[in-house]
Amino acid sequence: MTEAPAPATPAQGGEGLGDKGLSGKSLADHLREIEFDPRMIGMVAALAVIWLGFDGLSGGAFLTPRNLWNLLVQSASISVMACGMVLVIVTRNIDLSVGSMLGFVSMVVGLIQVRLLPELWGFEHPATWIVSLVAAVALGGVIGLLQGALIAWLAIPSFIVTLGGLLVWRGAAWWVTQGQTIAPMDSRFRPLGGGIEGAIGTSASWAIGWAICATIAVGSVVARRRRRRFGFSLRPLWADVAIAALGCGAVVATVMVANAYALPAGIARRLTEARGQVWPEGGLVIGHGLAVPVLLALAVGVAITFLATRLRFGRYVFAIGGNPEAAQLSGVNTRKVVMLVYGLMGALVGISACIATARLNAATNSAGALDELYVIAAAVIGGTSLAGGVGTIAGAMLGALVMQSLQSGMVLIGVDTPLQNIVVGLVLVIAVWLDGLYRKRLG
Amino acid sequence: MDITSPLVEMRDISIAFGGIKAVDAVSVDLHPGEVVGLLGHNGAGKSTLIKILSGAYRADSGEIRVNGEPVSIGSPRDAKRHGIETIYQTLALADNVDAAANIFLGRELLTPWRTLDDSTMEAETRKVMGRLNPHFRRFKEPVKALSGGQRQSVAIARAIYFNARVLIMDEPTAALGPAETRQVAELILELKRQGIGIFLISHDLHDVFDLADRVSVMKNGRVVGTARTGDVTQDEVLGMIISGKCPAGAVPGPGALRG
Ligand SMILES: Nc1ncnc2c1ncn2[C@@H]1O[C@H](COP(=O)(O)OP(=O)(O)OP(=O)(O)O)[C@@H](O)[C@H]1O
Ligand SMILES: [Mg+2]
């Protein structure tokens, strides 16, 4: 059946080559066989419990299109940064500076957009938003590379470098304008933060939704073909179909919810008239559709997942987390990889800075305060191990959603702020404890 | 006797860690198709010596020649470029990724789109593991989930897959069962026939005498002596290891007991 020297781990016979008929397999074994992470199911279940719980406690105010739409928009900034934090933590490092960096980048973006660019080409120039976005990503990336260089080449512990960064960049954020808030933002920049101007409308949402579904379907067929060509074991067809159907179902449900959140009547009317149509007597219901920051976060999630699982760089990131010495002895330039991971983290902070600034429609030097903790918590709740080597992007994004759901839910049912913090803190500790238990049980 | 220039020659190699001379003026060489056993007590400096050859450490002084040419080996990449592959005593595996990812770590196969070609890597892994450990099935699991012997097989597979010219094996069979150990012994003989030079570090004198053409014995970072396995007995080699006494059949080194 398996090898002669019996392995000490209880996780026997996952390959499913010759031992299909074995009885006494646990649910987890079955899940492993179809290559589906049971932890992911646990997270979705936890999210469902939180959502249903708050919906019950708030008398049905939680599971409304409006609340869910806002929930997704509010978690976008943390989600984007959590993607980078997963890679940082996987390499056995940490980044405590992301919140402060967000504040600093946000101030610089505000300055560029409201003071520098208008001097150059006036207010409301069509290129202002993209210049701001690129500048934010570049600035964040450079700051990240700088911190990464200190960590990788000077071997200063990342905890210390980024703890320093937490103070330095928060101070620098104040310095940009001596503490003055900068507002308002460019009107083409504001959609990055969501809001009515950041909703893409119902038909565009359907178009994107169906495109994603098509990609999921094609992707699973291609993956299956490839495994068959190499003669590897295939997971059962029903499992492939079920997973693809689940994915598409989630996409369609999200689009439906976003489209069900109606625009305020006044705005719907203006929109209708702007299209040259008449506003009917009884009014019209026009949905928001998906929000730009949510799509941005989704795109980042897909891109980083691709990088982490399909590219050589991602392979190195995980190998370094598993055994830095082994990676180095295998010829991996571990220092360069670690530095680039921090650069990437910084670039993602730049994107989040734009989302946060656009959402607030102002740049303030306190933007992003405590974000580092939420980002790390999201990654850890999402199954990233602080010991390094283990973590998924999707898990971290779900983790961000869990955190945001808790917070929004508590606001909705009127829990005081101090108590909110207590609950979030406890949930973090309990989640990591449960994850540890799970890992010990299943290896 | 041997007219070809040595595949690898390490001359007067020294390295110190904070004042402790772990390797002190050591000279060893290796010819194509030859197995040289490196022997010595724990802490004698064997692993440190071969880590200098594999690019993990840089020697404080001394010279390395490959095919008679002086080379500079500053990183594991340099060593691999010269066809020097290493099975480390610690195995040096990334525990959290699977066998294929470990075997191809640093030398991943890519698709035309520059993405990881995991399918081909897995297929190749199945082939090379089949040679070493035909029972091995757990290709999809992180190597953390494997037994000590299976992990060792993965480390060996990584070293032999890339057509090494020089193979360094630091206690390659320490965790293997009898059947797997025999398999590795056969593998060593097969590689030898292909003209590959092998440094074999082992504490098992029987194994070394069965497989090696020559042995070099180290003690406290220095070479006690080097001998053809036909010219000395196991007891004499044991004496070299324990007391540093160099028998008549061996060429004494700087570490030989004087008098
Ligand atoms: N990285 C290091 N830093 C400091 N000292 C070291 C280092 N590596 C090895 N040493 C020292 O160098 C000496 C030789 O160690 P080495 O590992 O080469 O011995 P060895 O012959 O391989 O022993 P074993 O048979 O136990 O594997 C030891 O005294 C060890 O403590
Ligand atoms: Mg050793």
XYZ file of C-alpha atoms and ligand atoms in Angstrom:
734
model
C 0.000 0.000 0.000
C 2.409 2.649 1.158
C 6.102 2.577 1.965
C 8.033 0.061 4.020
C 9.348 2.410 6.761
C 6.041 3.546 8.169
C 5.833 7.329 8.414
C 5.035 8.675 11.833
C 2.281 10.999 10.675
C -1.358 10.017 10.893
C -2.069 11.511 7.457
C -1.681 8.276 5.540
C -2.583 7.400 2.014
C -3.664 10.737 0.568
C -2.534 9.922 -2.936
C -5.531 7.873 -3.802
C -3.722 5.626 -6.268
C -4.338 2.177 -4.977
C -6.292 2.724 -1.814
C -9.595 4.011 -3.077
C -11.641 1.384 -1.360
C -10.247 1.901 2.117
C -12.930 2.354 4.693
C -12.572 4.508 7.765
C -11.402 7.563 5.887
C -12.307 10.802 7.547
C -14.030 13.696 5.853
C -10.709 15.546 5.851
C -9.125 12.671 3.904
C -11.856 12.861 1.330
C -11.383 16.582 1.042
C -7.668 16.141 0.642
C -8.306 13.634 -2.087
C -10.201 16.229 -4.076
C -7.453 18.687 -3.185
C -9.738 21.013 -1.319
C -8.438 22.712 1.797
C -10.749 21.877 4.712
C -9.571 25.036 6.441
C -11.155 27.093 3.692
C -14.489 25.426 4.375
C -14.049 26.222 8.055
C -13.528 29.878 7.245
C -16.567 30.080 5.002
C -18.592 28.369 7.714
C -17.319 30.853 10.308
C -18.262 33.700 8.000
C -21.735 32.227 7.528
C -22.191 31.945 11.301
C -21.103 35.561 11.803
C -23.397 36.822 9.059
C -26.434 34.864 10.181
C -25.735 35.719 13.817
C -25.592 39.452 13.204
C -28.586 39.260 10.912
C -30.560 37.676 13.709
C -29.328 40.106 16.356
C -29.997 43.156 14.184
C -33.443 42.038 13.122
C -32.536 41.399 9.512
C -30.443 44.525 8.950
C -27.179 42.705 8.277
C -27.942 40.570 5.240
C -29.194 43.447 3.117
C -27.670 44.313 -0.263
C -26.728 47.706 1.120
C -24.857 46.344 4.124
C -23.123 43.579 2.196
C -22.093 46.016 -0.525
C -20.577 48.349 2.068
C -18.937 45.440 3.834
C -17.088 44.443 0.685
C -16.038 48.027 -0.033
C -14.836 48.540 3.529
C -12.709 45.405 3.518
C -11.053 46.194 0.170
C -8.136 48.205 1.536
C -7.228 45.634 4.205
C -7.702 42.783 1.706
C -5.224 44.277 -0.728
C -2.580 44.683 1.955
C -3.310 41.241 3.410
C -2.290 39.702 0.062
C 1.192 41.146 0.485
C 1.321 40.376 4.187
C 0.803 36.678 3.464
C 4.000 36.620 1.422
C 5.873 38.608 4.071
C 4.790 36.255 6.844
C 5.425 33.167 4.703
C 9.103 34.203 4.473
C 9.168 34.204 8.303
C 9.055 37.985 8.496
C 6.534 40.600 9.554
C 5.614 44.114 8.455
C 4.374 46.398 11.218
C 4.757 49.532 9.143
C 1.936 49.125 6.600
C -0.559 51.350 8.437
C 1.913 54.201 8.802
C 3.119 53.740 5.248
C -0.483 53.993 4.109
C -0.775 57.287 5.979
C 2.390 58.678 4.446
C 1.625 57.540 0.894
C -1.892 58.885 1.279
C -0.580 62.310 2.248
C 1.834 62.373 -0.664
C -0.930 61.323 -3.053
C -3.117 64.099 -1.684
C -0.328 66.594 -2.155
C 0.353 65.465 -5.725
C -3.293 65.491 -6.650
C -4.494 68.649 -4.985
C -1.380 70.865 -5.063
C 1.271 69.682 -7.550
C -0.671 68.384 -10.543
C -3.235 71.244 -10.579
C -0.303 73.670 -10.813
C 0.943 71.690 -13.783
C -2.269 71.115 -15.725
C -5.136 72.477 -13.629
C -7.838 70.727 -11.633
C -9.832 67.753 -12.920
C -7.358 66.751 -15.602
C -8.196 63.296 -17.036
C -4.733 61.937 -16.237
C -4.647 63.082 -12.614
C -6.106 59.907 -11.169
C -3.767 57.541 -12.950
C -0.698 59.622 -12.158
C -1.762 59.582 -8.510
C -2.243 55.829 -8.525
C 1.077 55.141 -10.225
C 2.869 57.533 -7.886
C 1.331 55.826 -4.859
C 2.348 52.365 -6.038
C 5.847 53.549 -6.898
C 6.338 55.381 -3.607
C 5.030 52.446 -1.601
C 7.210 50.080 -3.601
C 10.340 52.151 -3.003
C 9.669 52.416 0.737
C 9.063 48.665 0.845
C 12.279 47.921 -1.041
C 14.167 50.188 1.327
C 12.871 48.361 4.398
C 13.378 45.047 2.647
C 16.996 45.921 1.895
C 17.656 46.628 5.567
C 16.075 43.317 6.503
C 17.651 41.191 3.792
C 21.111 42.661 3.341
C 21.883 44.126 6.748
C 20.123 41.237 8.524
C 18.250 43.540 10.894
C 15.195 41.656 12.216
C 12.077 42.604 10.262
C 10.206 43.194 13.501
C 12.637 45.988 14.391
C 12.946 47.511 10.916
C 9.206 47.753 10.449
C 8.596 48.821 14.044
C 10.942 51.677 13.236
C 9.014 52.170 9.998
C 5.769 52.385 11.943
C 7.100 55.427 13.794
C 9.051 56.932 10.917
C 6.282 56.890 8.305
C 3.612 58.087 10.711
C 5.844 60.999 11.569
C 6.598 61.584 7.909
C 2.876 61.595 7.136
C 2.442 64.499 9.516
C 5.440 66.263 8.058
C 4.096 66.370 4.500
C 1.632 69.173 5.333
C 2.401 69.860 8.984
C -0.649 67.841 9.882
C -3.131 69.564 7.564
C -5.796 67.454 5.919
C -5.884 67.609 2.116
C -9.272 67.553 0.349
C -11.182 67.123 -1.868
C -9.859 64.522 -4.280
C -10.089 64.482 -8.060
C -13.477 63.271 -9.297
C -11.936 60.552 -11.473
C -9.866 59.350 -8.526
C -12.806 59.035 -6.145
C -14.308 55.905 -7.756
C -11.287 53.988 -6.420
C -12.860 54.325 -2.991
C -16.315 53.068 -3.873
C -19.369 55.169 -3.171
C -21.942 55.891 -5.834
C -19.340 57.151 -8.303
C -17.379 53.952 -7.726
C -20.209 51.592 -8.655
C -19.862 50.280 -12.185
C -23.559 49.663 -12.848
C -25.595 46.518 -13.332
C -24.838 45.508 -16.913
C -21.085 45.949 -16.543
C -21.295 43.878 -13.355
C -23.023 41.045 -15.194
C -20.455 41.208 -17.968
C -17.604 40.895 -15.491
C -19.428 38.213 -13.519
C -20.003 36.013 -16.560
C -16.455 36.552 -17.745
C -15.160 35.301 -14.392
C -17.492 32.278 -14.544
C -16.274 31.449 -18.036
C -12.676 31.687 -16.841
C -13.387 29.347 -13.939
C -15.021 26.796 -16.252
C -12.301 26.908 -18.881
C -9.620 26.827 -16.196
C -10.897 23.642 -14.604
C -11.251 21.897 -17.962
C -7.702 22.846 -18.937
C -6.292 21.714 -15.592
C -8.093 18.382 -15.907
C -6.852 17.786 -19.434
C -3.304 18.524 -18.407
C -3.379 16.053 -15.529
C -4.848 13.422 -17.792
C -2.149 13.989 -20.399
C 0.536 13.307 -17.803
C -1.342 10.305 -16.488
C -1.656 11.711 -12.968
C -4.499 10.802 -10.701
C -7.567 12.905 -11.418
C -9.943 14.040 -8.786
C -13.447 12.706 -9.325
C -15.377 14.535 -12.018
C -18.156 15.430 -9.607
C -15.634 17.197 -7.398
C -14.290 19.263 -10.255
C -17.789 20.167 -11.361
C -18.878 20.962 -7.814
C -15.903 23.214 -7.159
C -16.378 25.099 -10.429
C -20.109 25.408 -9.753
C -19.455 26.711 -6.243
C -17.066 29.316 -7.593
C -19.475 30.458 -10.306
C -22.338 30.449 -7.806
C -20.410 32.754 -5.483
C -19.654 35.117 -8.365
C -23.248 35.231 -9.571
C -24.544 35.731 -6.026
C -22.133 38.610 -5.472
C -23.228 40.311 -8.676
C -26.886 39.827 -7.781
C -26.396 41.343 -4.350
C -24.436 44.297 -5.708
C -27.078 44.894 -8.385
C -29.885 44.673 -5.844
C -28.489 47.614 -3.903
C -30.482 50.459 -5.450
C -29.101 53.907 -6.126
C -30.871 56.754 -4.288
C -33.886 57.930 -6.317
C -32.449 61.373 -7.033
C -29.267 59.991 -8.482
C -31.083 57.302 -10.429
C -33.240 60.020 -11.930
C -30.264 62.176 -12.898
C -28.607 59.147 -14.422
C -31.708 58.251 -16.440
C -32.105 61.744 -17.725
C -28.444 61.993 -18.583
C -28.958 58.948 -20.808
C -31.729 60.864 -22.563
C -34.512 58.649 -21.201
C -37.620 59.849 -19.419
C -37.982 59.315 -15.687
C -41.184 57.304 -15.296
C -43.986 58.293 -12.944
C -43.422 55.642 -10.282
C -39.640 55.971 -10.448
C -37.043 53.410 -11.498
C -34.831 51.092 -9.488
C -31.239 51.216 -10.697
C -28.728 49.029 -8.927
C -25.227 49.993 -7.887
C -23.465 47.007 -9.341
C -19.972 45.977 -8.243
C -17.705 48.578 -6.681
C -14.349 49.574 -8.162
C -12.325 48.970 -4.952
C -13.807 45.483 -4.645
C -12.848 44.672 -8.221
C -9.414 46.121 -7.580
C -8.963 43.944 -4.497
C -10.163 40.916 -6.467
C -7.701 41.649 -9.257
C -4.879 42.015 -6.742
C -5.903 38.752 -5.097
C -5.867 36.878 -8.401
C -2.563 38.426 -9.453
C -0.810 37.635 -6.171
C -2.249 34.121 -6.110
C -0.858 33.596 -9.599
C 2.496 34.951 -8.497
C 2.546 32.818 -5.365
C 1.531 29.541 -6.971
C 2.471 29.683 -10.646
C 5.685 31.692 -10.795
C 9.208 30.838 -9.744
C 9.238 33.834 -7.420
C 6.339 32.455 -5.404
C 7.979 29.044 -5.206
C 11.071 30.704 -3.741
C 8.982 32.666 -1.257
C 7.481 29.461 0.112
C 10.750 27.535 0.043
C 12.448 30.291 2.034
C 9.646 30.082 4.564
C 10.030 26.313 4.815
C 13.805 26.296 5.195
C 15.843 29.414 4.429
C 19.112 27.512 4.535
C 17.860 24.896 2.098
C 16.669 27.571 -0.285
C 20.044 29.223 -0.190
C 21.930 25.946 -0.665
C 19.706 25.265 -3.673
C 20.988 28.436 -5.256
C 18.038 30.704 -4.492
C 19.050 34.317 -3.951
C 17.126 34.503 -0.713
C 18.067 38.092 0.081
C 16.814 39.373 -3.237
C 13.557 37.466 -2.858
C 12.935 38.838 0.646
C 13.686 42.368 -0.509
C 11.301 42.032 -3.450
C 8.573 40.678 -1.169
C 8.797 43.867 0.875
C 8.802 45.907 -2.319
C 5.612 44.168 -3.389
C 4.090 44.714 0.053
C 4.867 48.422 -0.289
C 3.342 48.635 -3.768
C 0.149 47.047 -2.432
C 0.122 49.560 0.418
C 0.220 52.206 -2.326
C -2.941 50.738 -3.881
C -4.624 50.583 -0.488
C -3.609 54.155 0.210
C -5.464 55.218 -2.948
C -8.543 53.207 -1.993
C -8.577 54.665 1.532
C -7.927 58.238 0.393
C -10.548 58.071 -2.322
C -13.095 56.589 0.054
C -12.539 59.331 2.603
C -12.260 61.921 -0.177
C -9.423 63.379 1.858
C -5.839 62.665 2.810
C -5.227 62.756 6.549
C -2.043 61.942 8.393
C -3.854 59.493 10.639
C -5.065 57.374 7.709
C -4.307 53.712 8.171
C -3.751 53.910 11.917
C -3.840 50.371 13.365
C -4.202 48.916 9.861
C -1.031 46.854 10.366
C -2.810 44.939 13.096
C -5.910 44.323 11.016
C -3.819 43.242 8.040
C -1.744 40.825 10.095
C -4.890 39.554 11.810
C -6.569 38.996 8.443
C -3.607 36.991 7.190
C -3.372 34.942 10.369
C -7.110 34.281 10.632
C -6.863 33.232 6.998
C -4.490 30.418 7.902
C -1.073 32.038 7.430
C 1.366 30.544 9.903
C 3.582 33.001 11.760
C 6.236 30.278 11.768
C 6.472 30.806 8.013
C 6.070 28.626 4.960
C 2.286 28.328 5.043
C -0.463 30.654 3.851
C -2.925 31.376 1.075
C -4.025 34.635 -0.486
C -7.660 33.573 -0.677
C -7.591 32.691 3.016
C -6.206 36.090 3.953
C -8.863 37.876 1.883
C -11.547 35.828 3.574
C -9.872 36.691 6.868
C -10.169 40.382 6.035
C -13.838 39.861 5.282
C -14.341 38.062 8.595
C -12.725 40.932 10.510
C -14.756 43.551 8.657
C -17.966 41.558 9.140
C -17.366 41.448 12.880
C -16.768 45.151 13.033
C -19.647 46.210 10.800
C -21.958 43.809 12.567
C -21.088 45.181 15.964
C -21.580 48.747 14.758
C -24.931 47.707 13.361
C -26.187 46.246 16.627
C -24.777 49.165 18.590
C -21.827 47.635 20.441
C -19.562 50.301 21.994
C -16.172 50.844 20.381
C -14.101 49.559 23.330
C -16.136 46.379 23.407
C -15.686 46.014 19.631
C -11.934 45.989 20.107
C -12.215 43.435 22.876
C -14.294 41.135 20.680
C -12.006 41.448 17.665
C -8.979 40.759 19.861
C -10.571 37.681 21.389
C -11.689 36.359 18.012
C -8.154 36.677 16.685
C -6.708 34.687 19.566
C -9.404 32.020 19.407
C -9.117 31.679 15.629
C -5.387 31.074 15.809
C -5.856 28.615 18.673
C -8.435 26.638 16.675
C -6.206 26.668 13.620
C -3.344 25.315 15.712
C -5.550 22.543 17.068
C -6.633 21.668 13.554
C -3.068 21.545 12.314
C -1.982 19.265 15.124
C -4.859 16.885 14.483
C -4.390 16.625 10.748
C -0.715 17.397 10.302
C 49.188 5.902 -11.383
C 46.270 7.847 -12.725
C 47.254 9.890 -15.739
C 44.091 11.976 -16.078
C 44.059 15.180 -14.061
C 41.815 14.966 -11.014
C 38.174 15.911 -11.420
C 38.400 17.916 -8.244
C 41.363 18.933 -6.228
C 41.175 20.821 -2.943
C 44.560 22.150 -1.859
C 45.520 23.526 1.547
C 41.957 24.469 2.373
C 41.453 26.221 5.711
C 38.466 27.794 7.380
C 37.975 29.020 10.938
C 34.795 29.829 12.839
C 35.559 32.392 15.513
C 39.065 31.134 16.211
C 38.249 27.423 15.892
C 40.017 25.962 12.888
C 37.266 23.667 11.624
C 39.305 22.776 8.533
C 43.059 23.248 8.629
C 45.273 22.959 5.538
C 43.317 20.053 4.092
C 44.164 18.621 0.683
C 42.005 15.979 -0.982
C 41.400 14.998 -4.579
C 38.947 12.975 -6.602
C 39.257 11.313 -10.004
C 36.536 10.476 -12.521
C 34.769 7.273 -11.639
C 36.334 7.220 -8.215
C 34.699 7.025 -4.802
C 36.670 8.680 -2.018
C 35.503 8.068 1.523
C 35.904 10.924 3.983
C 36.170 9.581 7.508
C 36.648 11.075 10.940
C 35.108 11.433 14.355
C 32.190 13.769 15.050
C 33.293 17.343 14.593
C 36.392 16.371 12.617
C 35.500 18.882 9.914
C 34.170 16.602 7.156
C 30.922 18.457 6.565
C 32.652 21.805 6.722
C 35.198 20.697 4.127
C 32.591 19.548 1.650
C 30.459 22.616 2.252
C 33.378 24.646 0.975
C 33.334 22.566 -2.186
C 29.563 22.899 -2.547
C 29.657 26.685 -2.187
C 27.933 26.937 1.189
C 31.077 28.361 2.824
C 33.985 30.252 1.353
C 37.426 29.009 2.441
C 39.702 31.428 4.286
C 42.597 30.127 2.236
C 43.425 27.370 -0.210
C 42.625 26.507 -3.768
C 39.996 24.459 -5.559
C 40.676 23.022 -9.002
C 38.145 21.406 -11.291
C 39.690 19.402 -14.143
C 42.992 21.022 -13.294
C 41.666 24.564 -13.646
C 41.575 26.790 -10.558
C 37.986 27.839 -9.932
C 36.308 30.223 -7.567
C 33.268 28.761 -5.838
C 31.480 31.558 -4.041
C 27.935 30.223 -3.955
C 26.004 26.989 -4.381
C 25.156 28.167 -7.878
C 28.850 28.297 -8.790
C 29.363 24.745 -7.550
C 26.373 23.466 -9.524
C 27.683 25.206 -12.619
C 30.802 23.062 -12.293
C 28.653 19.957 -12.007
C 29.138 19.572 -8.259
C 25.978 18.321 -6.557
C 25.593 17.764 -2.844
C 23.480 15.673 -0.530
C 23.792 17.510 2.763
C 23.882 15.794 6.105
C 20.907 17.932 7.130
C 19.266 17.106 3.755
C 18.490 20.810 3.195
C 14.881 20.265 2.143
C 12.132 22.860 2.296
C 9.681 20.967 4.471
C 6.558 22.786 3.376
C 6.664 21.971 -0.334
C 6.444 18.644 -2.163
C 9.157 16.385 -3.509
C 9.098 17.865 -7.014
C 9.411 21.424 -5.717
C 12.422 20.368 -3.659
C 14.133 18.474 -6.434
C 13.785 21.393 -8.838
C 14.290 24.162 -6.282
C 16.419 26.868 -7.875
C 16.217 25.113 -11.268
C 12.497 24.997 -11.929
C 11.205 23.854 -15.286
C 9.115 26.564 -16.898
C 6.421 26.607 -19.533
C 6.848 28.836 -22.599
C 4.885 31.460 -20.633
C 7.505 31.454 -17.862
C 5.138 29.854 -15.374
C 6.087 26.808 -13.328
C 5.678 23.609 -15.297
C 4.519 21.560 -12.320
C 3.205 18.685 -14.409
C 6.511 18.039 -16.128
C 8.386 18.460 -12.864
C 6.095 15.945 -11.194
C 6.492 13.500 -14.066
C 10.288 13.801 -13.911
C 10.162 13.383 -10.143
C 8.188 10.177 -10.538
C 10.874 8.894 -12.885
C 13.885 9.704 -10.747
C 12.225 8.606 -7.502
C 11.294 5.351 -9.181
C 14.988 4.602 -9.512
C 15.662 5.226 -5.830
C 12.586 4.227 -3.940
C 10.033 2.421 -6.108
C 7.496 2.358 -3.282
C 7.366 6.122 -3.061
C 3.851 7.425 -3.719
C 3.448 10.644 -1.833
C 4.280 13.087 -4.574
C 1.668 15.650 -3.635
C 2.462 16.066 0.012
C 4.916 18.437 1.643
C 8.104 16.544 2.432
C 7.444 17.261 6.112
C 4.918 14.428 5.932
C 7.545 11.927 4.716
C 9.615 9.521 6.773
C 13.289 10.202 7.369
C 14.316 7.699 4.724
C 11.876 9.046 2.163
C 13.203 12.513 2.777
C 16.699 11.256 2.243
C 15.598 9.705 -1.050
C 14.285 13.083 -2.157
C 17.605 14.722 -1.292
C 19.489 12.043 -3.247
C 17.121 12.406 -6.191
C 17.801 16.109 -6.288
C 21.533 15.519 -6.436
C 21.505 12.882 -9.173
C 18.801 14.355 -11.392
C 20.934 17.113 -12.871
C 23.717 14.932 -14.297
C 26.360 15.716 -11.718
C 30.027 15.147 -12.517
C 30.968 15.325 -8.864
C 28.665 14.050 -6.192
C 29.105 14.840 -2.528
C 27.224 12.526 -0.207
C 27.305 13.512 3.449
C 26.031 10.463 5.326
C 23.484 9.675 2.612
C 22.214 6.469 4.162
C 22.019 7.519 7.821
C 18.214 7.305 7.846
C 17.697 4.553 5.273
C 16.456 1.044 5.847
C 18.544 -1.943 4.682
C 16.791 -2.262 1.312
C 17.090 1.440 0.549
C 20.715 1.474 1.697
C 21.452 -1.325 -0.756
C 19.717 0.652 -3.450
C 21.938 3.658 -2.737
C 25.047 1.433 -2.767
C 24.030 0.109 -6.177
C 23.352 3.642 -7.312
C 26.836 4.690 -6.213
C 28.387 1.859 -8.205
C 26.283 2.733 -11.241
C 27.242 6.410 -11.061
C 30.863 5.370 -10.663
C 30.622 3.343 -13.861
C 29.316 6.469 -15.582
C 32.530 8.241 -14.603
C 31.111 10.399 -11.853
C 33.413 11.184 -8.946
C 31.928 10.759 -5.495
C 32.950 12.036 -2.074
C 31.272 9.742 0.409
C 31.094 10.685 4.058
C 29.997 7.895 6.343
C 30.597 6.511 9.791
C 29.996 2.983 8.557
C 33.455 1.558 7.843
C 32.030 -1.554 6.181
C 30.082 0.516 3.704
C 33.048 2.707 2.976
C 35.340 -0.247 2.415
C 32.775 -1.839 0.123
C 32.289 1.242 -2.017
C 35.320 3.514 -1.803
C 38.530 3.285 -3.812
C 40.380 5.498 -1.371
C 39.761 6.951 2.054
C 40.924 10.215 3.597
C 40.753 10.411 7.368
C 40.315 13.705 9.203
C 40.891 14.516 12.850
C 40.418 17.926 14.455
C 40.187 19.631 11.074
C 43.348 18.077 9.641
C 44.031 15.145 7.351
C 45.584 12.206 9.186
C 46.256 10.334 6.003
C 44.951 9.036 2.703
C 45.033 5.425 1.569
C 43.734 3.039 -1.085
C 41.205 0.774 0.548
C 43.236 -2.217 -0.688
C 46.371 -1.050 1.114
C 44.975 -0.740 4.653
C 42.758 -2.772 6.956
C 39.627 -1.567 8.638
C 41.382 -1.750 11.999
C 44.184 0.459 10.748
C 41.665 3.022 9.485
C 39.880 2.855 12.830
C 43.228 3.657 14.454
C 43.624 6.648 12.149
C 40.181 7.928 13.106
C 40.563 7.429 16.848
C 44.199 8.109 17.618
C 45.487 9.765 14.442
C 48.148 7.080 13.911
C 49.021 6.751 10.239
C 49.747 3.141 9.123
C 52.415 2.146 6.610
C 49.910 1.670 3.770
C 48.705 5.266 3.937
C 50.171 8.579 2.832
C 50.378 10.686 6.002
C 48.859 14.166 6.069
C 49.541 17.187 8.271
C 47.318 15.795 11.012
C 49.170 12.486 11.436
C 50.483 11.643 14.877
C 54.240 12.196 14.871
C 56.800 9.785 16.234
N 28.716 27.376 11.071
C 29.593 27.061 12.063
N 29.891 27.957 13.027
C 30.769 27.642 14.005
N 31.385 26.473 14.117
C 31.126 25.524 13.193
C 30.216 25.770 12.115
N 30.152 24.657 11.359
C 30.969 23.764 11.927
N 31.559 24.279 13.025
C 32.546 23.584 13.878
O 33.498 23.008 13.036
C 33.876 21.729 13.500
C 33.693 20.706 12.401
O 32.307 20.474 12.183
P 31.749 19.534 11.014
O 30.299 19.697 10.967
O 32.506 19.799 9.785
O 32.123 18.089 11.589
P 31.831 16.668 10.927
O 33.143 16.045 10.703
O 30.932 16.776 9.769
O 31.105 15.917 12.114
P 29.878 14.860 12.091
O 30.479 13.525 11.880
O 29.304 14.978 13.460
O 28.939 15.253 11.034
C 33.062 21.461 14.746
O 33.868 21.732 15.865
C 31.933 22.445 14.660
O 31.526 22.854 15.933
Mg 29.045 16.193 9.333
